[in-house]
Amino acid sequence: MSKADLSKQPAQVAAMFDEVSTHYDRTNNVLSMGNAALWRVATTKAVGPRAGETILDVAAGTGTSSASLAKNGATVVAADFSEGMIEVGRRRQADNPFVRFVQADATQLPFDDDQFDAVTISFGLRNIVDPKKALAEFYRVTKPGGRVVICEFSQPPASIVRTGYSAYLRFGMPVLAKLASSNPAAYEYLMDSIEAWPSQPVLADWLREAGFEHVAYRNLTYGIVALHRGYKPRDAGGARATEAAGATSSTPGPTPPATKPADAKPAEVKAAAAAKPAAAKPAAAKPATAKSAAAKPATAKPAAAKPSTARKPAPAKPTTAEPTTAEPTTAEPTTAKPVRSNRAAGATGSSDSSGVPPEGE
């Protein structure tokens, strides 16, 4: 009997799933105590498949999740590393024209950039030898504006639930696995991989590092399982995937918009200078508003000049603001600060239409 370990060597993982493929779905229903079907429904709602869309279902196994995604007329590519799983899936979904099976490595997906409206994976990310590289691949093949949805075992936030769940994994699940599975040893790996998997906020950070924005997660069954979702920026392409794959401590979230250079809008600089002539330095200040002053000579007096006490109105000629060596074309552009875009990169905790609430809920 084949059993993988936490090194998650692809050959070991594939061989293990090949052996359990025949009774895989039945065993999942038994070990999850019926919750597997509920988690699948929640995942499908989070993906929100629509007719005409193309969706990639990674680690699709026998295609049960893929069939659920295809009910509304979406075309689903069911990808899995295990040849045994794919063979079972092809037999079961032979009459479903919306599901197509492809054997694929999640860290090297055989698809073009920006190809899928949505990418999803259920209970498979923790089995990948390099999950961050897989997330980078998900980003690459997702269309700009598309979404990623991950359903995975997680860490219950409540200590009482966490303690009870740990006891079930160590004592209850092995007994049920012997009754329901053709390879009960494989489910020892299941227990180890669940306990070693990071918490919900950590996975959310990984998604941001890959380039996804508006990342949020939702706990299912008290946090035993969590749904994560993120969106690929609409102005993004697949190029960031290569950068994100090798990043170890990159700033989370999408690349912020480039700031405008200081001299990008000289017309606005002149207008700003003309709007506030009082800001000119007294006595020796350069007439930064020389062009504007020619149109309105009455405003050419410096702010510090005292008004004349003569009864007759003073002529428009300035009394003390005699320009020395001023050059009318050199309005000082540094006095006007450029307007910077402060759009938040990768807002966290934002609610969305599929029911994935802000983080921590």
Short mmCIF file of C-alpha atoms in Angstrom, two decimals:
data_model
loop_
_atom_site.label_atom_id
_atom_site.label_comp_id
_atom_site.label_asym_id
_atom_site.label_seq_id
_atom_site.Cartn_x
_atom_site.Cartn_y
_atom_site.Cartn_z
CA MET A 1 0.00 0.00 0.00
CA SER A 2 1.28 3.43 -0.97
CA LYS A 3 1.47 6.28 1.49
CA ALA A 4 2.92 9.73 0.88
CA ASP A 5 4.74 11.76 3.52
CA LEU A 6 4.98 15.47 4.20
CA SER A 7 7.77 15.88 1.65
CA LYS A 8 4.86 15.53 -0.84
CA GLN A 9 6.94 14.09 -3.64
CA PRO A 10 4.71 14.18 -6.72
CA ALA A 11 5.28 10.52 -7.60
CA GLN A 12 4.34 9.40 -4.08
CA VAL A 13 1.23 11.56 -3.96
CA ALA A 14 0.09 10.41 -7.41
CA ALA A 15 0.61 6.73 -6.54
CA MET A 16 -1.30 7.13 -3.28
CA PHE A 17 -4.32 8.68 -5.01
CA ASP A 18 -4.17 6.10 -7.79
CA GLU A 19 -4.77 3.40 -5.17
CA VAL A 20 -7.71 5.14 -3.47
CA SER A 21 -9.38 6.42 -6.66
CA THR A 22 -12.06 3.73 -6.91
CA HIS A 23 -13.61 4.39 -3.49
CA TYR A 24 -12.36 7.94 -3.04
CA ASP A 25 -15.73 9.74 -3.05
CA ARG A 26 -17.39 7.21 -0.76
CA THR A 27 -14.53 7.42 1.73
CA ASN A 28 -14.68 11.23 1.73
CA ASN A 29 -18.39 11.18 2.57
CA VAL A 30 -17.77 8.78 5.44
CA LEU A 31 -14.76 10.58 6.92
CA SER A 32 -16.41 14.01 6.63
CA MET A 33 -19.61 12.65 8.21
CA GLY A 34 -21.64 13.93 5.27
CA ASN A 35 -20.13 17.42 5.21
CA ALA A 36 -18.24 16.89 1.94
CA ALA A 37 -21.41 17.53 -0.08
CA LEU A 38 -22.11 20.75 1.87
CA TRP A 39 -18.57 22.00 1.32
CA ARG A 40 -18.88 21.30 -2.40
CA VAL A 41 -22.11 23.33 -2.62
CA ALA A 42 -20.46 26.25 -0.79
CA THR A 43 -17.46 26.12 -3.11
CA THR A 44 -19.64 26.13 -6.22
CA LYS A 45 -21.53 29.18 -4.94
CA ALA A 46 -18.26 30.96 -4.19
CA VAL A 47 -16.98 30.31 -7.73
CA GLY A 48 -20.32 31.47 -9.18
CA PRO A 49 -20.02 29.69 -12.55
CA ARG A 50 -22.00 31.18 -15.44
CA ALA A 51 -22.96 29.77 -18.81
CA GLY A 52 -20.25 30.31 -21.39
CA GLU A 53 -17.41 30.69 -18.88
CA THR A 54 -14.34 28.46 -18.88
CA ILE A 55 -13.31 27.21 -15.43
CA LEU A 56 -10.22 25.27 -14.38
CA ASP A 57 -10.80 22.76 -11.57
CA VAL A 58 -7.37 21.77 -10.23
CA ALA A 59 -6.95 18.50 -8.31
CA ALA A 60 -10.40 17.62 -9.61
CA GLY A 61 -10.04 13.94 -8.78
CA THR A 62 -12.96 11.97 -10.16
CA GLY A 63 -14.71 15.13 -11.36
CA THR A 64 -17.44 15.36 -8.72
CA SER A 65 -16.62 19.03 -8.07
CA SER A 66 -16.26 19.68 -11.81
CA ALA A 67 -19.75 18.33 -12.54
CA SER A 68 -21.16 20.66 -9.89
CA LEU A 69 -19.42 23.65 -11.50
CA ALA A 70 -20.73 22.72 -14.96
CA LYS A 71 -24.43 22.56 -14.05
CA ASN A 72 -25.11 26.12 -15.23
CA GLY A 73 -23.49 25.61 -18.64
CA ALA A 74 -19.89 26.56 -17.84
CA THR A 75 -17.13 24.59 -19.55
CA VAL A 76 -14.92 22.95 -16.91
CA VAL A 77 -11.41 21.61 -17.42
CA ALA A 78 -10.83 18.99 -14.72
CA ALA A 79 -7.08 18.74 -14.09
CA ASP A 80 -5.43 16.20 -11.82
CA PHE A 81 -1.97 14.74 -11.34
CA SER A 82 -3.25 11.21 -10.68
CA GLU A 83 -3.87 9.11 -13.76
CA GLY A 84 -6.03 6.72 -11.75
CA MET A 85 -8.32 9.54 -10.63
CA ILE A 86 -8.68 10.81 -14.18
CA GLU A 87 -9.61 7.35 -15.50
CA VAL A 88 -12.40 7.03 -12.93
CA GLY A 89 -13.55 10.58 -13.64
CA ARG A 90 -13.72 10.06 -17.39
CA ARG A 91 -15.93 7.01 -16.94
CA ARG A 92 -18.27 8.78 -14.54
CA GLN A 93 -18.53 11.98 -16.58
CA ALA A 94 -18.56 10.34 -20.02
CA ASP A 95 -22.01 11.76 -20.78
CA ASN A 96 -21.23 15.27 -19.58
CA PRO A 97 -20.20 17.45 -22.55
CA PHE A 98 -19.19 20.35 -20.28
CA VAL A 99 -16.41 18.50 -18.40
CA ARG A 100 -13.04 17.67 -19.97
CA PHE A 101 -10.24 15.85 -18.10
CA VAL A 102 -6.54 16.73 -18.41
CA GLN A 103 -3.62 15.20 -16.55
CA ALA A 104 -1.57 18.12 -15.26
CA ASP A 105 0.93 19.22 -12.64
CA ALA A 106 -0.43 22.19 -10.67
CA THR A 107 3.03 23.77 -10.51
CA GLN A 108 3.41 23.63 -14.32
CA LEU A 109 -0.04 23.98 -15.82
CA PRO A 110 -0.18 23.20 -19.56
CA PHE A 111 -2.39 26.20 -20.36
CA ASP A 112 -1.91 29.65 -21.89
CA ASP A 113 -1.80 32.90 -19.92
CA ASP A 114 -5.14 34.57 -19.15
CA GLN A 115 -7.19 31.58 -20.30
CA PHE A 116 -9.77 30.89 -17.56
CA ASP A 117 -12.56 32.98 -16.06
CA ALA A 118 -12.07 31.18 -12.75
CA VAL A 119 -9.63 28.72 -11.18
CA THR A 120 -10.59 26.57 -8.21
CA ILE A 121 -9.09 23.78 -6.16
CA SER A 122 -10.76 21.74 -3.40
CA PHE A 123 -8.73 19.85 -0.79
CA GLY A 124 -5.72 19.65 -3.08
CA LEU A 125 -3.50 22.65 -2.43
CA ARG A 126 -1.96 21.14 0.71
CA ASN A 127 -0.95 18.04 -1.33
CA ILE A 128 1.19 20.07 -3.74
CA VAL A 129 4.92 20.06 -3.13
CA ASP A 130 5.19 23.83 -3.71
CA PRO A 131 1.80 25.50 -3.03
CA LYS A 132 3.14 29.02 -3.63
CA LYS A 133 4.31 28.03 -7.10
CA ALA A 134 0.88 26.53 -7.75
CA LEU A 135 -0.78 29.81 -6.73
CA ALA A 136 1.50 31.65 -9.14
CA GLU A 137 0.35 29.31 -11.89
CA PHE A 138 -3.29 29.91 -10.93
CA TYR A 139 -2.65 33.64 -11.29
CA ARG A 140 -0.98 33.20 -14.67
CA VAL A 141 -3.80 31.24 -16.30
CA THR A 142 -6.62 33.36 -14.83
CA LYS A 143 -8.05 36.10 -17.04
CA PRO A 144 -7.70 39.71 -15.82
CA GLY A 145 -10.72 40.33 -13.60
CA GLY A 146 -11.14 36.58 -13.04
CA ARG A 147 -11.26 34.87 -9.65
CA VAL A 148 -9.63 32.06 -7.72
CA VAL A 149 -11.46 29.99 -5.08
CA ILE A 150 -9.72 27.59 -2.72
CA CYS A 151 -11.53 25.14 -0.45
CA GLU A 152 -9.13 23.51 1.98
CA PHE A 153 -8.90 22.01 5.45
CA SER A 154 -7.82 24.70 7.88
CA GLN A 155 -7.25 25.55 11.55
CA PRO A 156 -10.38 26.06 13.69
CA PRO A 157 -10.00 29.37 15.55
CA ALA A 158 -11.86 28.19 18.67
CA SER A 159 -9.61 26.15 20.96
CA ILE A 160 -12.39 23.76 22.01
CA VAL A 161 -13.18 22.94 18.37
CA ARG A 162 -9.49 22.63 17.56
CA THR A 163 -8.95 20.18 20.42
CA GLY A 164 -11.94 18.03 19.49
CA TYR A 165 -10.99 18.03 15.80
CA SER A 166 -7.42 16.98 16.60
CA ALA A 167 -8.74 14.09 18.70
CA TYR A 168 -10.95 12.96 15.82
CA LEU A 169 -8.04 13.05 13.36
CA ARG A 170 -5.85 10.96 15.65
CA PHE A 171 -8.35 8.41 16.96
CA GLY A 172 -11.65 8.52 15.10
CA MET A 173 -10.57 8.90 11.48
CA PRO A 174 -8.17 5.91 11.40
CA VAL A 175 -11.00 3.62 12.50
CA LEU A 176 -13.37 4.93 9.84
CA ALA A 177 -10.64 4.79 7.20
CA LYS A 178 -10.15 1.07 7.84
CA LEU A 179 -13.86 0.50 7.27
CA ALA A 180 -14.32 2.69 4.20
CA SER A 181 -11.01 2.86 2.35
CA SER A 182 -9.04 0.38 0.27
CA ASN A 183 -5.85 2.06 1.51
CA PRO A 184 -6.31 3.16 5.14
CA ALA A 185 -2.60 3.94 5.47
CA ALA A 186 -3.06 6.77 2.98
CA TYR A 187 -5.32 8.56 5.44
CA GLU A 188 -2.54 8.72 7.98
CA TYR A 189 -0.96 11.15 5.54
CA LEU A 190 -4.28 13.03 5.45
CA MET A 191 -4.10 13.58 9.21
CA ASP A 192 -0.46 14.71 9.08
CA SER A 193 -1.02 17.11 6.18
CA ILE A 194 -4.05 18.74 7.83
CA GLU A 195 -2.22 19.35 11.10
CA ALA A 196 0.79 20.81 9.27
CA TRP A 197 -1.27 23.13 7.06
CA PRO A 198 -1.10 26.88 7.90
CA SER A 199 -3.92 29.01 9.23
CA GLN A 200 -6.42 31.02 7.20
CA PRO A 201 -4.56 34.38 7.38
CA VAL A 202 -1.34 32.77 6.17
CA LEU A 203 -3.02 31.32 3.08
CA ALA A 204 -4.63 34.73 2.45
CA ASP A 205 -1.15 36.30 2.47
CA TRP A 206 0.08 33.71 -0.02
CA LEU A 207 -2.72 34.69 -2.39
CA ARG A 208 -1.74 38.36 -2.12
CA GLU A 209 1.91 37.50 -2.77
CA ALA A 210 0.83 35.71 -5.95
CA GLY A 211 -0.81 38.95 -7.11
CA PHE A 212 -4.49 38.46 -6.27
CA GLU A 213 -6.44 41.36 -4.79
CA HIS A 214 -9.59 41.70 -2.66
CA VAL A 215 -8.63 38.49 -0.87
CA ALA A 216 -11.12 37.22 1.72
CA TYR A 217 -11.89 33.97 3.45
CA ARG A 218 -14.89 32.33 5.06
CA ASN A 219 -14.86 29.54 7.65
CA LEU A 220 -17.00 26.45 7.12
CA THR A 221 -17.88 23.97 9.90
CA TYR A 222 -16.30 26.15 12.62
CA GLY A 223 -13.07 26.58 10.65
CA ILE A 224 -12.38 22.91 10.00
CA VAL A 225 -12.59 23.98 6.36
CA ALA A 226 -12.08 27.47 4.92
CA LEU A 227 -13.02 29.06 1.60
CA HIS A 228 -10.52 31.60 0.25
CA ARG A 229 -11.16 33.82 -2.74
CA GLY A 230 -9.25 36.49 -4.62
CA TYR A 231 -9.39 38.38 -7.91
CA LYS A 232 -6.78 39.00 -10.57
CA PRO A 233 -6.51 42.76 -11.28
CA ARG A 234 -8.26 43.80 -14.48
CA ASP A 235 -5.14 45.55 -15.77
CA ALA A 236 -2.88 42.58 -15.06
CA GLY A 237 -1.45 39.88 -17.31
CA GLY A 238 0.22 36.55 -16.74
CA ALA A 239 3.71 38.03 -16.44
CA ARG A 240 3.53 38.47 -12.66
CA ALA A 241 3.28 34.73 -12.17
CA THR A 242 6.99 34.25 -12.83
CA GLU A 243 7.87 36.97 -10.35
CA ALA A 244 5.51 35.66 -7.67
CA ALA A 245 6.73 32.07 -7.97
CA GLY A 246 10.21 32.94 -6.72
CA ALA A 247 9.15 35.53 -4.15
CA THR A 248 9.85 34.66 -0.53
CA SER A 249 9.06 37.88 1.27
CA SER A 250 7.48 40.15 -1.30
CA THR A 251 5.00 42.85 -0.38
CA PRO A 252 1.50 41.33 -0.40
CA GLY A 253 -1.15 42.58 -2.74
CA PRO A 254 -1.14 43.78 -6.34
CA THR A 255 1.47 46.14 -7.69
CA PRO A 256 0.44 49.70 -6.73
CA PRO A 257 -0.16 52.18 -9.56
CA ALA A 258 2.89 54.16 -10.70
CA THR A 259 3.09 57.70 -9.37
CA LYS A 260 3.10 60.64 -11.77
CA PRO A 261 6.38 62.58 -12.23
CA ALA A 262 6.63 65.97 -10.63
CA ASP A 263 6.66 67.82 -13.93
CA ALA A 264 3.94 65.76 -15.63
CA LYS A 265 1.41 68.63 -15.79
CA PRO A 266 3.12 72.03 -16.20
CA ALA A 267 -0.21 73.61 -17.10
CA GLU A 268 -1.56 72.77 -13.67
CA VAL A 269 1.59 74.17 -12.08
CA LYS A 270 1.06 77.54 -13.75
CA ALA A 271 -2.62 77.57 -12.80
CA ALA A 272 -1.83 76.77 -9.19
CA ALA A 273 0.77 79.53 -9.06
CA ALA A 274 -1.62 82.06 -10.54
CA ALA A 275 -4.36 81.12 -8.09
CA LYS A 276 -2.24 82.11 -5.05
CA PRO A 277 -0.13 85.20 -5.86
CA ALA A 278 0.14 85.99 -2.16
CA ALA A 279 2.44 83.02 -1.73
CA ALA A 280 5.28 84.81 -3.58
CA LYS A 281 8.31 85.53 -1.42
CA PRO A 282 8.64 89.26 -0.45
CA ALA A 283 11.31 91.61 -1.83
CA ALA A 284 13.75 89.22 -3.56
CA ALA A 285 11.24 86.57 -4.64
CA LYS A 286 11.20 85.52 -8.28
CA PRO A 287 7.89 86.40 -9.95
CA ALA A 288 6.80 82.80 -10.45
CA THR A 289 3.49 84.07 -11.80
CA ALA A 290 5.02 86.34 -14.41
CA LYS A 291 2.70 85.25 -17.17
CA SER A 292 -0.37 85.52 -14.99
CA ALA A 293 0.77 88.94 -13.72
CA ALA A 294 0.78 90.30 -17.21
CA ALA A 295 -2.92 89.55 -17.47
CA LYS A 296 -3.75 91.02 -14.07
CA PRO A 297 -1.17 93.69 -13.12
CA ALA A 298 -3.15 94.62 -10.02
CA THR A 299 -2.18 91.32 -8.42
CA ALA A 300 1.54 91.76 -8.97
CA LYS A 301 2.12 93.38 -5.56
CA PRO A 302 3.91 91.09 -3.12
CA ALA A 303 2.03 89.96 -0.05
CA ALA A 304 4.30 91.92 2.28
CA ALA A 305 3.88 95.31 0.54
CA LYS A 306 1.95 97.97 2.56
CA PRO A 307 -0.93 99.71 0.77
CA SER A 308 -0.30 103.29 -0.37
CA THR A 309 -1.78 106.11 1.80
CA ALA A 310 -2.28 108.51 -1.14
CA ARG A 311 -5.84 109.66 -1.66
CA LYS A 312 -5.65 109.04 -5.40
CA PRO A 313 -5.78 105.39 -6.40
CA ALA A 314 -2.33 104.07 -7.13
CA PRO A 315 -1.59 103.15 -10.72
CA ALA A 316 -1.32 99.52 -11.65
CA LYS A 317 2.48 99.69 -11.67
CA PRO A 318 3.89 97.70 -8.74
CA THR A 319 5.90 99.79 -6.24
CA THR A 320 8.36 97.32 -4.71
CA ALA A 321 8.07 94.15 -6.81
CA GLU A 322 10.65 95.18 -9.37
CA PRO A 323 11.75 92.01 -11.12
CA THR A 324 15.48 91.55 -11.01
CA THR A 325 16.57 88.64 -13.18
CA ALA A 326 13.27 86.82 -13.48
CA GLU A 327 12.71 84.60 -16.48
CA PRO A 328 9.00 84.37 -17.23
CA THR A 329 9.22 80.80 -18.50
CA THR A 330 10.65 79.25 -15.34
CA ALA A 331 7.59 78.80 -13.17
CA GLU A 332 8.89 76.70 -10.32
CA PRO A 333 7.21 73.30 -10.83
CA THR A 334 8.27 72.08 -7.43
CA THR A 335 5.67 74.25 -5.74
CA ALA A 336 2.87 72.08 -7.03
CA LYS A 337 2.72 68.59 -5.66
CA PRO A 338 1.41 65.88 -8.01
CA VAL A 339 -1.80 64.16 -7.16
CA ARG A 340 -0.93 60.60 -6.21
CA SER A 341 -3.29 57.68 -6.58
CA ASN A 342 -4.02 56.25 -3.13
CA ARG A 343 -6.05 53.31 -4.25
CA ALA A 344 -5.45 50.57 -1.78
CA ALA A 345 -3.59 47.58 -3.19
CA GLY A 346 -5.34 44.31 -2.50
CA ALA A 347 -8.07 45.38 -0.05
CA THR A 348 -8.61 42.75 2.57
CA GLY A 349 -11.85 41.78 4.15
CA SER A 350 -14.07 43.16 1.42
CA SER A 351 -17.41 41.46 1.04
CA ASP A 352 -18.48 40.18 -2.36
CA SER A 353 -21.46 38.86 -4.24
CA SER A 354 -20.87 35.18 -3.61
CA GLY A 355 -21.16 35.31 0.15
CA VAL A 356 -17.48 35.22 1.11
CA PRO A 357 -17.42 37.76 3.98
CA PRO A 358 -14.44 39.70 5.29
CA GLU A 359 -11.56 37.89 6.90
CA GLY A 360 -12.07 36.37 10.27
CA GLU A 361 -15.82 35.94 9.98
#
